[in-house]
CSV table of C-alpha atoms in Angstrom, one decimal:
chain,number,residue,atom,x,y,z
A,1348,UNK,CA,121.4,101.5,51.5
A,1349,UNK,CA,124.7,101.2,53.4
A,1350,UNK,CA,125.5,98.2,51.4
A,1351,UNK,CA,124.9,100.1,48.2
A,1352,UNK,CA,127.3,102.8,49.4
A,1353,UNK,CA,129.8,100.0,50.3
A,1354,UNK,CA,129.4,98.6,46.8
A,1355,UNK,CA,130.4,101.9,45.2
A,1356,UNK,CA,133.6,101.9,47.3
A,1357,UNK,CA,132.6,104.1,50.2
A,1358,UNK,CA,134.0,103.0,53.6
A,1359,UNK,CA,132.3,103.4,56.9
A,1360,UNK,CA,134.5,106.4,57.7
A,1361,UNK,CA,133.5,108.1,54.4
A,1362,UNK,CA,129.8,107.5,55.1
A,1363,UNK,CA,130.1,108.9,58.7
A,1364,UNK,CA,132.1,111.8,57.3
A,1365,UNK,CA,129.4,112.5,54.8
A,1366,UNK,CA,126.7,112.3,57.5
A,1367,UNK,CA,128.7,114.7,59.7
A,1368,UNK,CA,129.1,117.1,56.8
A,1369,UNK,CA,125.4,117.0,56.0
A,1370,UNK,CA,124.4,117.4,59.6
A,1371,UNK,CA,126.8,120.3,60.2
A,1372,UNK,CA,125.7,122.0,57.0
A,1373,UNK,CA,122.0,121.7,57.9
A,1374,UNK,CA,122.7,123.0,61.4
A,1375,UNK,CA,124.7,126.0,60.0
A,1376,UNK,CA,121.9,126.8,57.4
A,1377,UNK,CA,119.2,126.5,60.0
A,1378,UNK,CA,121.1,128.5,62.6
A,1379,UNK,CA,122.2,131.2,60.1
A,1380,UNK,CA,118.7,132.0,59.0
A,1381,UNK,CA,116.8,135.0,60.4
A,1382,UNK,CA,119.6,136.2,62.6
A,1383,UNK,CA,118.5,138.8,65.1
A,1384,UNK,CA,120.4,141.4,67.1
A,1385,UNK,CA,118.9,140.0,70.3
A,1386,UNK,CA,119.7,136.3,70.0
A,1387,UNK,CA,117.7,133.4,71.3
A,1388,UNK,CA,117.7,129.7,71.3
A,1389,UNK,CA,119.9,128.1,68.6
A,1390,UNK,CA,121.3,131.4,67.5
A,1391,UNK,CA,122.5,132.0,71.0
A,1392,UNK,CA,124.3,128.7,71.3
A,1393,UNK,CA,125.9,128.9,67.8
A,1394,UNK,CA,126.9,132.5,68.4
A,1395,UNK,CA,128.7,131.5,71.6
A,1396,UNK,CA,130.5,128.7,69.7
A,1397,UNK,CA,131.6,131.0,66.9
A,1398,UNK,CA,132.6,133.8,69.2
A,1399,UNK,CA,134.5,131.3,71.4
A,1400,UNK,CA,136.4,130.0,68.4
A,1401,UNK,CA,137.1,133.5,67.1
A,1402,UNK,CA,138.4,134.6,70.5
A,1403,UNK,CA,140.5,131.4,71.0
A,1404,UNK,CA,142.2,131.8,67.6
A,1405,UNK,CA,142.5,135.5,68.0
A,1406,UNK,CA,144.8,134.9,70.9
A,1407,UNK,CA,147.1,132.9,68.6
A,1408,UNK,CA,146.9,134.6,65.3
A,1409,UNK,CA,145.6,138.1,66.1
A,1410,UNK,CA,142.1,139.3,65.4
A,1411,UNK,CA,142.6,140.1,61.8
A,1412,UNK,CA,144.1,136.8,60.8
A,1413,UNK,CA,141.7,134.8,63.0
A,1414,UNK,CA,138.7,136.5,61.2
A,1415,UNK,CA,140.3,135.8,57.8
A,1416,UNK,CA,141.1,132.1,58.5
A,1417,UNK,CA,138.3,131.2,60.9
A,1418,UNK,CA,136.4,129.2,58.2
A,1419,UNK,CA,139.4,126.9,57.9
A,1420,UNK,CA,140.6,126.6,61.5
A,1421,UNK,CA,137.1,126.7,63.0
A,1422,UNK,CA,135.8,124.1,60.6
A,1423,UNK,CA,138.9,121.9,61.3
A,1424,UNK,CA,138.2,122.0,65.0
A,1425,UNK,CA,134.4,121.3,64.6
A,1426,UNK,CA,134.9,118.6,62.0
A,1427,UNK,CA,137.7,116.8,63.8
A,1428,UNK,CA,135.7,117.0,67.1
A,1429,UNK,CA,132.6,115.5,65.5
A,1430,UNK,CA,134.7,112.9,63.7
A,1431,UNK,CA,136.4,111.9,67.0
A,1432,UNK,CA,133.2,111.8,68.9
A,1433,UNK,CA,131.4,109.8,66.3
A,1434,UNK,CA,133.8,107.0,67.3
A,1435,UNK,CA,132.4,107.1,70.8
A,1436,UNK,CA,128.8,106.6,69.7
A,1437,UNK,CA,127.4,103.2,70.7
A,1438,UNK,CA,128.2,100.6,68.0
A,1439,UNK,CA,130.9,102.7,66.3
A,1440,UNK,CA,133.1,100.4,64.4
A,1441,UNK,CA,130.6,97.6,64.7
A,1442,UNK,CA,127.6,98.9,62.9
A,1443,UNK,CA,127.8,99.3,59.2
A,1444,UNK,CA,128.3,102.9,58.1
A,1445,UNK,CA,129.5,104.2,61.5
A,1446,UNK,CA,133.2,104.7,62.2
A,1447,UNK,CA,135.3,107.6,63.2
A,1448,UNK,CA,136.6,109.2,60.0
A,1449,UNK,CA,139.8,110.3,61.8
A,1450,UNK,CA,140.5,106.6,62.2
A,1451,UNK,CA,141.6,106.7,58.6
A,1452,UNK,CA,144.9,108.0,57.5
A,1453,UNK,CA,143.2,109.3,54.3
A,1454,UNK,CA,141.0,111.6,56.3
A,1455,UNK,CA,143.7,113.1,58.4
A,1456,UNK,CA,146.0,113.4,55.4
A,1457,UNK,CA,143.3,115.2,53.4
A,1458,UNK,CA,143.0,117.7,56.2
A,1459,UNK,CA,146.8,118.0,56.6
A,1460,UNK,CA,147.3,118.6,52.9
A,1461,UNK,CA,144.6,121.2,52.9
A,1462,UNK,CA,146.4,122.9,55.8
A,1463,UNK,CA,149.7,122.7,54.0
A,1464,UNK,CA,148.2,124.2,50.8
A,1465,UNK,CA,146.4,126.9,52.7
A,1466,UNK,CA,149.6,127.8,54.6
A,1467,UNK,CA,151.5,128.2,51.3
A,1468,UNK,CA,148.7,130.3,49.8
A,1469,UNK,CA,148.5,132.5,53.0
A,1470,UNK,CA,152.3,133.0,52.9
A,1471,UNK,CA,152.4,133.8,49.2
A,1472,UNK,CA,149.4,136.1,49.6
A,1473,UNK,CA,150.9,137.9,52.6
A,1474,UNK,CA,154.3,138.2,50.7
A,1475,UNK,CA,152.5,139.2,47.5
A,1476,UNK,CA,154.5,136.6,45.5
A,1477,UNK,CA,156.8,133.6,45.7
A,1478,UNK,CA,159.4,135.6,47.6
A,1479,UNK,CA,157.6,134.0,50.6
A,1480,UNK,CA,160.0,131.1,50.2
A,1481,UNK,CA,163.0,133.4,50.8
A,1482,UNK,CA,162.3,132.8,54.5
A,1483,UNK,CA,163.7,129.3,54.1
A,1484,UNK,CA,167.2,130.9,53.6
A,1485,UNK,CA,167.0,132.9,56.8
A,1486,UNK,CA,168.9,133.3,59.0
A,1487,UNK,CA,171.6,131.5,57.0
A,1488,UNK,CA,171.3,130.1,53.5
A,1489,UNK,CA,172.8,126.6,54.2
A,1490,UNK,CA,169.9,125.6,56.5
A,1491,UNK,CA,167.4,126.0,53.6
A,1492,UNK,CA,167.2,122.2,53.1
A,1493,UNK,CA,166.4,121.7,56.8
A,1494,UNK,CA,163.8,124.5,56.7
A,1495,UNK,CA,162.3,122.9,53.6
A,1496,UNK,CA,162.1,119.5,55.3
A,1497,UNK,CA,160.5,121.1,58.4
A,1498,UNK,CA,157.9,122.7,56.2
A,1499,UNK,CA,157.2,119.5,54.2
A,1500,UNK,CA,157.1,117.3,57.4
A,1501,UNK,CA,154.4,119.4,58.9
A,1502,UNK,CA,151.4,117.8,57.0
A,1503,UNK,CA,152.9,114.4,57.7
A,1504,UNK,CA,153.2,115.1,61.4
A,1505,UNK,CA,149.7,116.6,61.5
A,1506,UNK,CA,148.0,113.7,59.8
A,1507,UNK,CA,150.0,110.9,61.6
A,1508,UNK,CA,149.5,112.5,65.0
A,1509,UNK,CA,145.7,112.6,64.7
A,1510,UNK,CA,145.5,109.3,63.0
A,1511,UNK,CA,147.7,107.6,65.5
A,1512,UNK,CA,146.0,109.0,68.5
A,1513,UNK,CA,142.5,108.1,67.4
A,1514,UNK,CA,143.5,104.7,66.1
A,1515,UNK,CA,145.5,104.0,69.3
A,1516,UNK,CA,142.7,105.1,71.5
A,1517,UNK,CA,140.1,103.1,69.7
A,1518,UNK,CA,142.3,100.0,69.7
A,1519,UNK,CA,143.1,100.4,73.4
A,1520,UNK,CA,139.4,100.8,74.2
A,1521,UNK,CA,138.6,97.7,72.2
A,1522,UNK,CA,141.3,95.7,73.8
A,1523,UNK,CA,140.3,96.8,77.3
A,1524,UNK,CA,136.6,96.0,76.5
A,1525,UNK,CA,137.6,92.4,75.5
A,1526,UNK,CA,139.8,92.0,78.6
A,1527,UNK,CA,137.5,93.6,81.3
A,1528,UNK,CA,134.1,94.4,79.8
A,1529,UNK,CA,132.8,96.2,82.9
A,1530,UNK,CA,134.1,99.4,84.4
A,1531,UNK,CA,137.4,99.9,82.4
A,1532,UNK,CA,135.7,100.7,79.1
A,1533,UNK,CA,133.8,103.5,80.8
A,1534,UNK,CA,137.0,105.1,82.0
A,1535,UNK,CA,138.4,104.7,78.5
A,1536,UNK,CA,135.3,106.3,77.0
A,1537,UNK,CA,135.7,109.2,79.5
A,1538,UNK,CA,139.3,109.6,78.5
A,1539,UNK,CA,138.3,109.4,74.8
A,1540,UNK,CA,136.0,112.3,75.2
A,1541,UNK,CA,138.9,114.3,76.6
A,1542,UNK,CA,141.4,113.0,74.0
A,1543,UNK,CA,139.0,113.7,71.2
A,1544,UNK,CA,138.7,117.3,72.3
A,1545,UNK,CA,142.5,117.7,72.8
A,1546,UNK,CA,143.3,116.2,69.3
A,1547,UNK,CA,140.8,118.6,67.6
A,1548,UNK,CA,142.3,121.4,69.6
A,1549,UNK,CA,145.9,120.5,68.8
A,1550,UNK,CA,145.2,120.1,65.0
A,1551,UNK,CA,143.4,123.4,64.7
A,1552,UNK,CA,145.9,125.1,67.0
A,1553,UNK,CA,148.9,124.0,65.0
A,1554,UNK,CA,147.1,125.1,61.8
A,1555,UNK,CA,146.6,128.5,63.3
A,1556,UNK,CA,150.2,128.7,64.3
A,1557,UNK,CA,151.4,127.7,60.9
A,1558,UNK,CA,149.2,130.2,59.2
A,1559,UNK,CA,150.2,132.9,61.7
A,1560,UNK,CA,153.9,132.1,61.1
A,1561,UNK,CA,153.5,132.2,57.3
A,1562,UNK,CA,151.9,135.6,57.4
A,1563,UNK,CA,154.2,137.0,60.1
A,1564,UNK,CA,157.4,136.0,58.3
A,1565,UNK,CA,156.4,137.8,55.2
A,1566,UNK,CA,155.2,140.9,57.1
A,1567,UNK,CA,158.6,141.1,58.9
A,1568,UNK,CA,160.5,140.7,55.6
A,1569,UNK,CA,158.3,143.2,54.0
A,1570,UNK,CA,159.3,145.7,56.7
A,1571,UNK,CA,163.0,144.9,56.1
B,773,UNK,CA,152.8,99.1,51.1
B,774,UNK,CA,150.5,101.9,50.3
B,775,UNK,CA,147.6,99.5,50.4
B,776,UNK,CA,148.9,98.0,53.7
B,777,UNK,CA,148.9,101.4,55.3
B,778,UNK,CA,145.3,101.9,54.2
B,779,UNK,CA,146.2,104.7,51.9
B,780,UNK,CA,143.7,105.1,49.1
B,781,UNK,CA,143.8,108.0,46.6
B,782,UNK,CA,140.0,107.7,46.1
B,783,UNK,CA,139.3,108.0,49.8
B,784,UNK,CA,141.8,110.8,50.2
B,785,UNK,CA,140.2,112.8,47.4
B,786,UNK,CA,136.7,112.1,48.8
B,787,UNK,CA,137.8,113.4,52.2
B,788,UNK,CA,139.4,116.4,50.5
B,789,UNK,CA,136.3,117.3,48.6
B,790,UNK,CA,134.1,116.5,51.6
B,791,UNK,CA,136.2,118.8,53.8
B,792,UNK,CA,136.3,121.5,51.2
B,793,UNK,CA,132.5,121.4,50.8
B,794,UNK,CA,132.1,121.6,54.6
B,795,UNK,CA,134.5,124.6,54.8
B,796,UNK,CA,132.6,126.3,52.0
B,797,UNK,CA,129.1,125.7,53.5
B,798,UNK,CA,130.1,126.7,57.0
B,799,UNK,CA,132.0,129.8,55.7
B,800,UNK,CA,128.9,130.9,53.8
B,801,UNK,CA,126.1,129.9,56.2
B,802,UNK,CA,127.8,130.0,59.6
B,803,UNK,CA,130.9,132.2,59.9
B,804,UNK,CA,130.0,135.0,57.5
B,805,UNK,CA,126.4,135.7,58.9
B,806,UNK,CA,127.4,135.1,62.5
B,807,UNK,CA,130.5,137.3,62.4
B,808,UNK,CA,128.4,139.9,60.6
B,809,UNK,CA,125.8,139.9,63.3
B,810,UNK,CA,128.4,139.9,66.1
B,811,UNK,CA,130.0,142.9,64.4
B,812,UNK,CA,126.7,144.6,64.0
B,813,UNK,CA,125.8,144.0,67.7
B,814,UNK,CA,129.3,145.2,68.8
B,815,UNK,CA,128.8,148.3,66.7
B,816,UNK,CA,125.3,148.9,68.1
B,817,UNK,CA,126.6,148.5,71.7
B,818,UNK,CA,129.5,150.8,70.9
B,819,UNK,CA,127.1,153.3,69.4
B,820,UNK,CA,124.8,153.0,72.3
B,821,UNK,CA,127.7,153.5,74.8
B,822,UNK,CA,128.9,156.5,72.7
B,823,UNK,CA,125.5,157.9,72.6
B,824,UNK,CA,125.0,157.4,76.4
B,825,UNK,CA,128.4,159.0,77.0
B,826,UNK,CA,127.5,161.9,74.8
B,827,UNK,CA,124.1,162.3,76.6
B,828,UNK,CA,125.9,162.3,79.9
B,829,UNK,CA,128.4,164.9,78.7
B,830,UNK,CA,125.5,167.1,77.4
B,831,UNK,CA,123.7,166.7,80.7
B,832,UNK,CA,126.9,167.6,82.6
B,833,UNK,CA,127.4,170.6,80.4
B,834,UNK,CA,123.8,171.7,80.9
B,835,UNK,CA,124.1,171.2,84.7
B,836,UNK,CA,127.3,173.3,84.6
B,837,UNK,CA,125.5,176.0,82.6
B,838,UNK,CA,122.6,176.1,85.0
B,839,UNK,CA,124.9,176.2,88.0
B,840,UNK,CA,126.8,179.1,86.4
B,841,UNK,CA,123.6,180.8,85.5
B,842,UNK,CA,122.3,180.5,89.1
B,843,UNK,CA,125.6,181.8,90.4
B,844,UNK,CA,125.3,184.7,87.9
B,845,UNK,CA,121.8,185.4,88.9
B,846,UNK,CA,122.9,185.7,92.5
B,847,UNK,CA,125.8,187.9,91.7
B,848,UNK,CA,123.6,190.0,89.3
B,849,UNK,CA,121.0,190.3,92.1
B,850,UNK,CA,123.7,191.5,94.5
B,851,UNK,CA,125.0,193.9,91.9
B,852,UNK,CA,121.5,195.3,91.2
B,853,UNK,CA,120.9,195.8,94.9
B,854,UNK,CA,124.3,197.4,95.3
B,855,UNK,CA,123.7,199.8,92.4
B,856,UNK,CA,120.2,200.6,93.6
B,857,UNK,CA,121.6,201.4,97.1
B,858,UNK,CA,124.3,203.5,95.7
B,859,UNK,CA,121.9,205.3,93.4
B,860,UNK,CA,119.5,205.9,96.3
B,861,UNK,CA,122.4,207.2,98.4
B,862,UNK,CA,123.5,209.5,95.7
B,863,UNK,CA,119.9,210.8,95.2
B,864,UNK,CA,119.6,211.3,99.0
B,865,UNK,CA,122.9,213.1,99.1
B,866,UNK,CA,121.8,215.2,96.1
B,867,UNK,CA,118.4,216.0,97.8
B,868,UNK,CA,120.2,216.9,101.0
B,869,UNK,CA,122.7,219.0,99.2
B,870,UNK,CA,119.9,220.7,97.3
B,871,UNK,CA,118.0,221.3,100.4
B,872,UNK,CA,121.1,222.7,102.1
B,873,UNK,CA,121.7,225.0,99.2
B,874,UNK,CA,118.2,226.2,99.1
B,875,UNK,CA,118.1,226.7,102.9
B,876,UNK,CA,121.4,228.7,102.8
B,877,UNK,CA,120.1,230.6,99.8
B,878,UNK,CA,116.9,231.4,101.7
B,879,UNK,CA,118.9,232.5,104.7
B,880,UNK,CA,121.1,234.6,102.5
B,881,UNK,CA,118.0,236.1,100.8
B,882,UNK,CA,116.4,236.7,104.2
B,883,UNK,CA,119.5,238.4,105.5
B,884,UNK,CA,119.7,240.5,102.4
B,885,UNK,CA,116.0,241.4,102.8
B,886,UNK,CA,116.5,242.3,106.4
B,887,UNK,CA,119.5,244.4,105.4
B,888,UNK,CA,117.5,246.0,102.7
B,889,UNK,CA,114.6,246.6,105.2
B,890,UNK,CA,117.0,247.9,107.8
B,891,UNK,CA,118.5,250.2,105.1
B,892,UNK,CA,115.1,251.3,104.0
B,893,UNK,CA,114.1,251.9,107.7
B,894,UNK,CA,117.3,253.8,108.2
B,895,UNK,CA,116.6,255.9,105.2
B,896,UNK,CA,113.0,256.5,106.3
B,897,UNK,CA,114.2,257.4,109.7
B,898,UNK,CA,116.7,259.8,108.3
B,899,UNK,CA,114.1,261.4,106.2
B,900,UNK,CA,111.7,261.7,109.1
B,901,UNK,CA,114.4,263.0,111.3
B,902,UNK,CA,115.2,265.5,108.6
B,903,UNK,CA,111.6,266.5,108.3
B,904,UNK,CA,111.2,266.7,112.0
B,905,UNK,CA,114.3,268.8,112.2
B,906,UNK,CA,113.1,271.1,109.5
B,907,UNK,CA,109.6,271.3,111.0
B,908,UNK,CA,111.0,271.9,114.4
B,909,UNK,CA,113.3,274.5,113.1
B,910,UNK,CA,110.5,276.2,111.2
B,911,UNK,CA,108.2,276.1,114.3
B,912,UNK,CA,111.0,277.4,116.4
B,913,UNK,CA,111.6,280.2,113.9
B,914,UNK,CA,107.9,281.0,113.8
B,915,UNK,CA,107.6,281.4,117.6
B,916,UNK,CA,111.1,282.6,118.3
B,917,UNK,CA,110.1,286.1,119.1
B,918,UNK,CA,107.8,285.0,121.8
B,919,UNK,CA,110.6,283.5,123.7
B,920,UNK,CA,108.4,282.2,126.3
B,921,UNK,CA,110.0,278.8,126.6
B,922,UNK,CA,107.5,277.1,124.4
B,923,UNK,CA,110.2,275.4,122.2
B,924,UNK,CA,110.0,272.3,124.4
B,925,UNK,CA,106.2,272.3,124.0
B,926,UNK,CA,106.5,272.6,120.2
B,927,UNK,CA,108.9,269.7,120.1
B,928,UNK,CA,106.7,267.7,122.3
B,929,UNK,CA,103.8,268.4,120.0
B,930,UNK,CA,105.6,267.5,116.9
B,931,UNK,CA,106.7,264.2,118.4
B,932,UNK,CA,103.2,263.6,119.5
B,933,UNK,CA,101.9,264.3,116.0
B,934,UNK,CA,104.5,261.9,114.5
B,935,UNK,CA,103.5,259.1,116.9
B,936,UNK,CA,99.9,259.6,116.0
B,937,UNK,CA,100.8,259.1,112.4
B,938,UNK,CA,99.8,262.4,111.1
B,939,UNK,CA,103.0,262.7,109.1
B,940,UNK,CA,102.7,259.5,107.3
B,941,UNK,CA,102.8,260.5,103.7
């Protein structure tokens, strides 16, 4: 079956990503059914996760924006975390169809482009039109090219940061495993757990900041 | 170069669609229902807290009302007792005044009665003395010629007759 998927051009990362998407979707559908006021079991755990994410992003974006963009930033966090941790599963990179999707620049770029587009949409929506881009000319007009470059570089930095970290981490673990197969890889795996979480956090945190900035800029200008 | 970096448009689009599907599914089946249930629970807790606060406030108000009523009952009781006492005092005073008035009236009446009796007795005495004088004078005149010193005897007899009640008309 995996070979068939390979034959149609799907990489291991794409297969893993699909599996993650399917598993998360099933989990969400199962957890979201028959919700009760007094939670129990799975509902309890998922509620804690959703509320935790909402509170975390509320501290950055404010409650209203966090609620509005939680599907994007929350999903980014969960998806990147799952992608990163899929690379820690036994046999990841060795078994057919199992590889961390974030190990591919295409995956990280796809998410970064999504974030870039959503940031523009959020800014335009908040400014009620293309006057959102007037903020590039603030505080002085001649820095507009720099501001534009900064805006355009964001998706590049987001995607390369995540891709580079995960790739570097996996490469380092692989090299250490070949050099000293006992002991050191365990330490690297432990570090990878931490790094996987940090990378997911950084990506979603930066997304939240970008979205927050896009909305805040337009709000301030609207007041002026 | 693009190939060397591992960049593939097909893969990129696949991840894009994959991520978009995941966002859509999680938004519909995870975030929306869970945020709704969290809001509902928050609202219910808030309502319960508001309701409890309102119930506490009502209880406090009732307690205050009862305390006030108890205090009022005590003061009303004291007022009633005070009024009853003052009323009883007034009645007692009225009775005493009335009794005093009646006693003084009785005394006055008695004194007047005595005065009237005294007056009447005086009048009676005057009449009797007049009658006695007339009788004595007529007896003296009847026996004047005799001149034997029996005037004293006649007077004595008349007085005796009077004391025996023979002249009581």
